Amino acid sequence: MPNSSSVSEFLLLAFADTRELQLLHFAFFLGIYLAALLGNGLIITTVACDHNLHTPMYFFLLNLALLDLGCISTTLPKAMANALWDTRTISYQGCAAQVLFFVFFFGSEYSILTIMAYDRYVAICKPLHYGSLLSSRTCAQMAAAAWGSGFLNAVLHTANTFSLPLCQGNSVDQFFCQIPQIVKLSCSDAYLKEVELLASSFSFVFGCFVFIVVSYVQIFKAVQRIPSEQGRHKAFSTCLPHLAVISLFVSTDMFAYLKPPSLSSPSLDLVVAVLYSVVPPAVNPLIYSMRNQDLKDALRRLMTRDVSKSKK
């Protein structure tokens, strides 16, 4: 049986067995990837270039777009390349890099979403203190803490996972390298250490979820006290995109990791993995831009300015 020292590559789960379906999946995911690059790239460029959007809400949205780009770029290009070239392999180092960056971007994104809930809470419940509670320096520190804690968490998980001796083959039952799938290949009780780390991570995630729920309970109470209907509508409209993104993020994650073992199958697990790792980064820009007039206006100004420059 191979152990971790003799495993030089892993075999990922293929999207399809026939060549025609593989090429179809390649084209489908290429379209999704390009849409994610375009959507998140436009948000990053618009927020960075328009001074009217240099506010805490859009600063955190820019961070979210960067993390979405990182998350989808960690998993999808390799899966597309495998589908195009009719292979399933990924190197040991490539697998470790996938785990590191996916856990990093995924964990940091959840922290940023939690911070965005706090931003909405302060904006609606404590508007007079918004400038002092969310100053430029405070926002930068909060974002740095989200990215830094995400990276530290990713390093701990990756180092612990790939220190395990492997003796259950090298087939990963997923289209990208995931910690639970690598742990399944372990032949030692040392995997319990990783289980403990995962439990601590889930505790942190649950704490963030509780914070988001409590924040929105307070927000809804404050909105109900706004006398004018127009004021209530404006307050809700600033929260709806964030609520939609959180709901998509949490619901797909919960189904992926908390579904009963009886429902588990390679094909279903593959679909669920696509739902939580590919769909949110591609859909989030659409959710945030659909009802955000400020973002639409800023993008229109940016496009008009570029057209004007090109005519000169």
C-alpha positions as a LaTeX table, in Angstrom:
\begin{tabular}{lrrr}
\hline
Residue & $x$ (\AA) & $y$ (\AA) & $z$ (\AA) \\
\hline
Met1 & 0.00 & 0.00 & 0.00 \\
Pro2 & 1.32 & 3.48 & $-0.81$ \\
Asn3 & 1.98 & 5.90 & 2.01 \\
Ser4 & 2.31 & 9.67 & 1.99 \\
Ser5 & 5.98 & 9.46 & 0.95 \\
Ser6 & 5.18 & 7.37 & $-2.15$ \\
Val7 & 2.04 & 9.21 & $-3.29$ \\
Ser8 & 3.24 & 11.63 & $-5.96$ \\
Glu9 & $-0.16$ & 12.45 & $-7.43$ \\
Phe10 & $-3.89$ & 12.14 & $-6.79$ \\
Leu11 & $-6.75$ & 11.16 & $-9.08$ \\
Leu12 & $-9.65$ & 13.60 & $-9.07$ \\
Leu13 & $-13.25$ & 12.70 & $-9.80$ \\
Ala14 & $-14.12$ & 13.27 & $-13.47$ \\
Phe15 & $-17.24$ & 15.19 & $-14.46$ \\
Ala16 & $-18.09$ & 12.65 & $-17.17$ \\
Asp17 & $-16.87$ & 9.40 & $-18.72$ \\
Thr18 & $-17.46$ & 10.09 & $-22.43$ \\
Arg19 & $-15.30$ & 12.50 & $-24.42$ \\
Glu20 & $-18.29$ & 14.47 & $-25.72$ \\
Leu21 & $-19.62$ & 15.13 & $-22.21$ \\
Gln22 & $-16.15$ & 16.09 & $-20.98$ \\
Leu23 & $-15.89$ & 18.76 & $-23.69$ \\
Leu24 & $-19.43$ & 19.92 & $-22.90$ \\
His25 & $-18.53$ & 20.28 & $-19.23$ \\
Phe26 & $-15.36$ & 22.15 & $-20.20$ \\
Ala27 & $-17.36$ & 24.66 & $-22.27$ \\
Phe28 & $-20.00$ & 25.03 & $-19.54$ \\
Phe29 & $-17.50$ & 25.71 & $-16.76$ \\
Leu30 & $-15.42$ & 27.95 & $-19.00$ \\
Gly31 & $-18.52$ & 30.12 & $-19.44$ \\
Ile32 & $-19.11$ & 30.23 & $-15.68$ \\
Tyr33 & $-15.45$ & 31.04 & $-15.00$ \\
Leu34 & $-15.37$ & 33.87 & $-17.54$ \\
Ala35 & $-18.61$ & 35.26 & $-16.08$ \\
Ala36 & $-17.07$ & 35.19 & $-12.59$ \\
Leu37 & $-13.90$ & 36.90 & $-13.84$ \\
Leu38 & $-15.92$ & 39.59 & $-15.64$ \\
Gly39 & $-18.41$ & 40.23 & $-12.83$ \\
Asn40 & $-15.92$ & 40.35 & $-9.97$ \\
Gly41 & $-13.37$ & 42.19 & $-12.10$ \\
Leu42 & $-15.92$ & 44.91 & $-12.89$ \\
Ile43 & $-16.79$ & 45.31 & $-9.20$ \\
Ile44 & $-13.12$ & 45.55 & $-8.20$ \\
Thr45 & $-12.34$ & 48.08 & $-10.96$ \\
Thr46 & $-15.45$ & 50.18 & $-10.34$ \\
Val47 & $-15.00$ & 50.39 & $-6.57$ \\
Ala48 & $-11.28$ & 51.10 & $-6.87$ \\
Cys49 & $-11.67$ & 53.83 & $-9.52$ \\
Asp50 & $-14.81$ & 55.65 & $-8.35$ \\
His51 & $-14.23$ & 57.91 & $-5.33$ \\
Asn52 & $-17.95$ & 57.96 & $-4.56$ \\
Leu53 & $-17.69$ & 54.27 & $-3.66$ \\
His54 & $-14.79$ & 54.69 & $-1.24$ \\
Thr55 & $-16.98$ & 53.81 & 1.74 \\
Pro56 & $-16.78$ & 50.89 & 4.21 \\
Met57 & $-19.60$ & 48.95 & 2.51 \\
Tyr58 & $-17.93$ & 49.03 & $-0.90$ \\
Phe59 & $-14.47$ & 48.48 & 0.57 \\
Phe60 & $-15.68$ & 45.18 & 2.02 \\
Leu61 & $-17.49$ & 44.38 & $-1.24$ \\
Leu62 & $-14.17$ & 44.82 & $-3.07$ \\
Asn63 & $-12.58$ & 42.36 & $-0.62$ \\
Leu64 & $-15.43$ & 39.91 & $-1.21$ \\
Ala65 & $-14.94$ & 40.13 & $-4.99$ \\
Leu66 & $-11.18$ & 39.47 & $-4.61$ \\
Leu67 & $-11.88$ & 36.42 & $-2.44$ \\
Asp68 & $-14.51$ & 35.15 & $-4.89$ \\
Leu69 & $-11.98$ & 35.39 & $-7.71$ \\
Gly70 & $-9.39$ & 33.53 & $-5.65$ \\
Cys71 & $-11.86$ & 30.84 & $-4.59$ \\
Ile72 & $-13.10$ & 29.96 & $-8.08$ \\
Ser73 & $-9.61$ & 30.26 & $-9.59$ \\
Thr74 & $-8.31$ & 27.68 & $-7.11$ \\
Thr75 & $-10.65$ & 24.89 & $-8.21$ \\
Leu76 & $-12.14$ & 25.44 & $-11.65$ \\
Pro77 & $-9.11$ & 25.94 & $-13.98$ \\
Lys78 & $-7.60$ & 22.58 & $-12.99$ \\
Ala79 & $-10.97$ & 20.82 & $-13.39$ \\
Met80 & $-11.42$ & 22.41 & $-16.83$ \\
Ala81 & $-7.90$ & 21.45 & $-17.88$ \\
Asn82 & $-8.51$ & 17.84 & $-16.82$ \\
Ala83 & $-11.78$ & 17.74 & $-18.76$ \\
Leu84 & $-10.13$ & 19.24 & $-21.85$ \\
Trp85 & $-7.10$ & 16.95 & $-21.82$ \\
Asp86 & $-9.01$ & 13.83 & $-20.69$ \\
Thr87 & $-7.05$ & 13.26 & $-17.50$ \\
Arg88 & $-7.79$ & 13.07 & $-13.77$ \\
Thr89 & $-4.38$ & 13.65 & $-12.21$ \\
Ile90 & $-3.16$ & 16.41 & $-9.93$ \\
Ser91 & 0.31 & 16.43 & $-8.37$ \\
Tyr92 & 0.81 & 16.02 & $-4.62$ \\
Gln93 & 2.09 & 19.60 & $-4.41$ \\
Gly94 & $-0.79$ & 20.85 & $-6.58$ \\
Cys95 & $-3.30$ & 19.12 & $-4.32$ \\
Ala96 & $-1.74$ & 20.64 & $-1.22$ \\
Ala97 & $-1.82$ & 24.08 & $-2.88$ \\
Gln98 & $-5.50$ & 23.62 & $-3.75$ \\
Val99 & $-6.36$ & 22.76 & $-0.15$ \\
Leu100 & $-4.30$ & 25.67 & 1.19 \\
Phe101 & $-5.78$ & 28.33 & $-1.08$ \\
Phe102 & $-9.35$ & 27.03 & $-1.02$ \\
Val103 & $-9.47$ & 26.95 & 2.79 \\
Phe104 & $-7.76$ & 30.37 & 2.85 \\
Phe105 & $-10.17$ & 32.08 & 0.44 \\
Phe106 & $-13.24$ & 30.26 & 1.74 \\
Gly107 & $-12.55$ & 31.01 & 5.41 \\
Ser108 & $-11.60$ & 34.63 & 4.72 \\
Glu109 & $-14.78$ & 35.12 & 2.70 \\
Tyr110 & $-16.94$ & 33.97 & 5.60 \\
Ser111 & $-15.14$ & 36.44 & 7.88 \\
Ile112 & $-15.67$ & 39.26 & 5.38 \\
Leu113 & $-19.38$ & 38.41 & 5.12 \\
Thr114 & $-19.58$ & 38.58 & 8.92 \\
Ile115 & $-17.87$ & 41.97 & 8.91 \\
Met116 & $-20.30$ & 43.16 & 6.22 \\
Ala117 & $-23.19$ & 42.22 & 8.54 \\
Tyr118 & $-21.57$ & 44.41 & 11.22 \\
Asp119 & $-21.23$ & 47.22 & 8.70 \\
Arg120 & $-24.98$ & 47.07 & 7.92 \\
Tyr121 & $-25.78$ & 46.90 & 11.65 \\
Val122 & $-23.77$ & 50.06 & 12.41 \\
Ala123 & $-25.14$ & 51.89 & 9.33 \\
Ile124 & $-28.78$ & 51.26 & 10.29 \\
Cys125 & $-28.76$ & 50.92 & 14.09 \\
Lys126 & $-25.99$ & 53.42 & 14.95 \\
Pro127 & $-25.86$ & 55.83 & 11.99 \\
Leu128 & $-24.52$ & 58.75 & 14.07 \\
His129 & $-21.48$ & 56.67 & 15.10 \\
Tyr130 & $-20.84$ & 55.13 & 11.65 \\
Gly131 & $-17.83$ & 57.31 & 10.85 \\
Ser132 & $-16.13$ & 56.67 & 14.19 \\
Leu133 & $-16.89$ & 52.95 & 14.45 \\
Leu134 & $-15.95$ & 52.21 & 10.84 \\
Ser135 & $-13.12$ & 54.60 & 10.06 \\
Ser136 & $-10.73$ & 53.86 & 7.19 \\
Arg137 & $-8.12$ & 52.51 & 9.59 \\
Thr138 & $-10.64$ & 50.29 & 11.39 \\
Cys139 & $-11.93$ & 48.89 & 8.09 \\
Ala140 & $-8.39$ & 48.10 & 6.92 \\
Gln141 & $-7.62$ & 46.38 & 10.24 \\
Met142 & $-10.81$ & 44.31 & 10.09 \\
Ala143 & $-10.11$ & 43.23 & 6.50 \\
Ala144 & $-6.50$ & 42.39 & 7.38 \\
Ala145 & $-7.71$ & 40.33 & 10.34 \\
Ala146 & $-10.10$ & 38.42 & 8.06 \\
Trp147 & $-7.40$ & 37.65 & 5.49 \\
Gly148 & $-4.76$ & 36.91 & 8.13 \\
Ser149 & $-6.92$ & 34.57 & 10.21 \\
Gly150 & $-8.05$ & 32.82 & 7.04 \\
Phe151 & $-4.45$ & 32.24 & 5.96 \\
Leu152 & $-3.36$ & 31.00 & 9.40 \\
Asn153 & $-6.32$ & 28.62 & 9.52 \\
Ala154 & $-5.48$ & 27.34 & 6.02 \\
Val155 & $-1.82$ & 26.74 & 6.89 \\
Leu156 & $-2.75$ & 24.78 & 10.04 \\
His157 & $-5.28$ & 22.60 & 8.21 \\
Thr158 & $-3.05$ & 21.99 & 5.19 \\
Ala159 & 0.03 & 21.12 & 7.25 \\
Asn160 & $-1.97$ & 18.79 & 9.47 \\
Thr161 & $-3.80$ & 17.08 & 6.60 \\
Phe162 & $-0.73$ & 16.41 & 4.47 \\
Ser163 & 1.31 & 15.17 & 7.42 \\
Leu164 & $-1.04$ & 12.16 & 7.66 \\
Pro165 & 0.25 & 8.81 & 6.35 \\
Leu166 & $-1.83$ & 7.72 & 3.35 \\
Cys167 & $-2.51$ & 4.05 & 2.64 \\
Gln168 & $-6.00$ & 4.00 & 1.08 \\
Gly169 & $-4.92$ & 4.72 & $-2.48$ \\
Asn170 & $-4.82$ & 8.10 & $-4.19$ \\
Ser171 & $-8.34$ & 8.53 & $-5.60$ \\
Val172 & $-10.06$ & 11.70 & $-4.38$ \\
Asp173 & $-13.85$ & 11.46 & $-4.69$ \\
Gln174 & $-14.26$ & 15.09 & $-5.71$ \\
Phe175 & $-13.33$ & 17.35 & $-8.65$ \\
Phe176 & $-10.82$ & 19.24 & $-6.49$ \\
Cys177 & $-8.77$ & 18.38 & $-3.40$ \\
Gln178 & $-10.77$ & 18.66 & $-0.18$ \\
Ile179 & $-9.63$ & 17.97 & 3.37 \\
Pro180 & $-12.36$ & 15.36 & 4.14 \\
Gln181 & $-11.47$ & 13.45 & 0.95 \\
Ile182 & $-7.74$ & 13.43 & 1.79 \\
Val183 & $-8.45$ & 12.38 & 5.39 \\
Lys184 & $-10.40$ & 9.38 & 4.02 \\
Leu185 & $-7.16$ & 8.14 & 2.48 \\
Ser186 & $-5.39$ & 8.16 & 5.85 \\
Cys187 & $-4.50$ & 4.92 & 7.61 \\
Ser188 & $-3.66$ & 6.35 & 11.01 \\
Asp189 & $-5.50$ & 7.57 & 14.10 \\
Ala190 & $-3.58$ & 10.80 & 13.56 \\
Tyr191 & $-6.54$ & 11.96 & 11.46 \\
Leu192 & $-8.31$ & 12.67 & 14.77 \\
Lys193 & $-6.11$ & 15.76 & 15.14 \\
Glu194 & $-7.53$ & 17.10 & 11.88 \\
Val195 & $-11.03$ & 16.26 & 13.05 \\
Glu196 & $-10.37$ & 18.34 & 16.17 \\
Leu197 & $-9.14$ & 21.24 & 14.00 \\
Leu198 & $-12.23$ & 20.95 & 11.79 \\
Ala199 & $-14.44$ & 20.99 & 14.88 \\
Ser200 & $-12.78$ & 24.18 & 16.10 \\
Ser201 & $-13.25$ & 25.75 & 12.66 \\
Phe202 & $-16.92$ & 24.81 & 12.64 \\
Ser203 & $-17.26$ & 26.38 & 16.08 \\
Phe204 & $-15.85$ & 29.63 & 14.69 \\
Val205 & $-18.17$ & 29.43 & 11.67 \\
Phe206 & $-21.15$ & 28.83 & 13.95 \\
Gly207 & $-20.15$ & 31.80 & 16.08 \\
Cys208 & $-20.02$ & 34.01 & 12.96 \\
Phe209 & $-23.42$ & 32.70 & 11.88 \\
Val210 & $-24.93$ & 33.56 & 15.28 \\
Phe211 & $-23.38$ & 37.04 & 15.07 \\
Ile212 & $-24.92$ & 37.57 & 11.61 \\
Val213 & $-28.34$ & 36.39 & 12.77 \\
Val214 & $-28.28$ & 38.61 & 15.88 \\
Ser215 & $-27.11$ & 41.59 & 13.79 \\
Tyr216 & $-30.01$ & 41.21 & 11.37 \\
Val217 & $-32.54$ & 40.78 & 14.17 \\
Gln218 & $-31.39$ & 44.16 & 15.49 \\
Ile219 & $-31.42$ & 45.62 & 11.98 \\
Phe220 & $-35.01$ & 44.49 & 11.32 \\
Lys221 & $-36.13$ & 45.94 & 14.65 \\
Ala222 & $-34.47$ & 49.28 & 13.81 \\
Val223 & $-35.97$ & 49.34 & 10.30 \\
Gln224 & $-39.47$ & 48.77 & 11.67 \\
Arg225 & $-39.04$ & 51.92 & 13.78 \\
Ile226 & $-38.31$ & 54.10 & 10.72 \\
Pro227 & $-41.43$ & 56.23 & 10.23 \\
Ser228 & $-41.39$ & 56.68 & 6.44 \\
Glu229 & $-42.01$ & 53.81 & 4.03 \\
Gln230 & $-39.36$ & 55.18 & 1.69 \\
Gly231 & $-36.80$ & 55.11 & 4.51 \\
Arg232 & $-37.66$ & 51.53 & 5.38 \\
His233 & $-37.40$ & 50.50 & 1.73 \\
Lys234 & $-34.00$ & 52.17 & 1.36 \\
Ala235 & $-32.69$ & 50.48 & 4.52 \\
Phe236 & $-33.91$ & 47.07 & 3.40 \\
Ser237 & $-32.51$ & 47.52 & $-0.11$ \\
Thr238 & $-28.98$ & 47.97 & 1.29 \\
Cys239 & $-29.31$ & 44.70 & 3.24 \\
Leu240 & $-31.01$ & 42.44 & 0.68 \\
Pro241 & $-27.91$ & 41.71 & $-1.48$ \\
His242 & $-25.86$ & 40.77 & 1.60 \\
Leu243 & $-28.69$ & 38.59 & 2.92 \\
Ala244 & $-28.99$ & 36.84 & $-0.45$ \\
Val245 & $-25.24$ & 36.15 & $-0.61$ \\
Ile246 & $-25.17$ & 34.91 & 3.00 \\
Ser247 & $-28.17$ & 32.64 & 2.36 \\
Leu248 & $-26.56$ & 31.14 & $-0.75$ \\
Phe249 & $-23.21$ & 30.71 & 1.02 \\
Val250 & $-24.60$ & 29.12 & 4.19 \\
Ser251 & $-27.30$ & 26.93 & 2.60 \\
Thr252 & $-24.91$ & 25.27 & 0.12 \\
Asp253 & $-22.27$ & 24.76 & 2.84 \\
Met254 & $-24.77$ & 23.26 & 5.28 \\
Phe255 & $-26.11$ & 20.86 & 2.69 \\
Ala256 & $-22.58$ & 19.85 & 1.67 \\
Tyr257 & $-21.28$ & 19.12 & 5.17 \\
Leu258 & $-24.39$ & 18.31 & 7.21 \\
Lys259 & $-26.38$ & 16.14 & 4.82 \\
Pro260 & $-27.15$ & 12.58 & 6.08 \\
Pro261 & $-24.66$ & 9.88 & 4.99 \\
Ser262 & $-27.58$ & 8.02 & 3.38 \\
Leu263 & $-27.85$ & 10.84 & 0.82 \\
Ser264 & $-24.16$ & 10.73 & $-0.03$ \\
Ser265 & $-23.13$ & 9.52 & $-3.48$ \\
Pro266 & $-20.26$ & 10.53 & $-5.81$ \\
Ser267 & $-22.59$ & 12.24 & $-8.30$ \\
Leu268 & $-24.56$ & 14.13 & $-5.64$ \\
Asp269 & $-21.38$ & 15.15 & $-3.80$ \\
Leu270 & $-20.01$ & 16.45 & $-7.11$ \\
Val271 & $-23.10$ & 18.57 & $-7.75$ \\
Val272 & $-23.08$ & 19.93 & $-4.18$ \\
Ala273 & $-19.38$ & 20.81 & $-4.43$ \\
Val274 & $-20.08$ & 22.77 & $-7.62$ \\
Leu275 & $-22.96$ & 24.57 & $-5.87$ \\
Tyr276 & $-20.87$ & 25.86 & $-2.97$ \\
Ser277 & $-17.47$ & 26.36 & $-4.65$ \\
Val278 & $-18.39$ & 27.55 & $-8.17$ \\
Val279 & $-21.88$ & 29.07 & $-8.14$ \\
Pro280 & $-21.48$ & 31.75 & $-5.38$ \\
Pro281 & $-18.37$ & 33.43 & $-6.90$ \\
Ala282 & $-20.15$ & 33.62 & $-10.25$ \\
Val283 & $-23.53$ & 34.76 & $-8.90$ \\
Asn284 & $-22.42$ & 37.20 & $-6.15$ \\
Pro285 & $-21.55$ & 40.07 & $-8.56$ \\
Leu286 & $-24.99$ & 39.74 & $-10.17$ \\
Ile287 & $-26.72$ & 39.80 & $-6.76$ \\
Tyr288 & $-24.84$ & 42.90 & $-5.62$ \\
Ser289 & $-25.21$ & 44.86 & $-8.87$ \\
Met290 & $-28.84$ & 43.99 & $-9.63$ \\
Arg291 & $-30.41$ & 46.27 & $-6.99$ \\
Asn292 & $-27.50$ & 48.62 & $-6.33$ \\
Gln293 & $-28.07$ & 51.88 & $-8.21$ \\
Asp294 & $-24.87$ & 53.48 & $-6.88$ \\
Leu295 & $-22.78$ & 50.63 & $-8.30$ \\
Lys296 & $-24.63$ & 50.79 & $-11.63$ \\
Asp297 & $-24.11$ & 54.55 & $-11.87$ \\
Ala298 & $-20.41$ & 54.23 & $-11.01$ \\
Leu299 & $-19.95$ & 51.51 & $-13.64$ \\
Arg300 & $-21.76$ & 53.69 & $-16.21$ \\
Arg301 & $-19.47$ & 56.63 & $-15.38$ \\
Leu302 & $-16.42$ & 54.42 & $-15.69$ \\
Met303 & $-17.51$ & 53.05 & $-19.07$ \\
Thr304 & $-18.40$ & 56.54 & $-20.35$ \\
Arg305 & $-15.02$ & 57.88 & $-19.24$ \\
Asp306 & $-13.19$ & 55.05 & $-21.02$ \\
Val307 & $-15.20$ & 55.63 & $-24.21$ \\
Ser308 & $-14.45$ & 59.35 & $-24.07$ \\
Lys309 & $-10.73$ & 58.70 & $-23.66$ \\
Ser310 & $-10.71$ & 56.26 & $-26.57$ \\
Lys311 & $-12.29$ & 58.89 & $-28.87$ \\
Lys312 & $-9.62$ & 61.49 & $-28.09$ \\
\hline
\end{tabular}
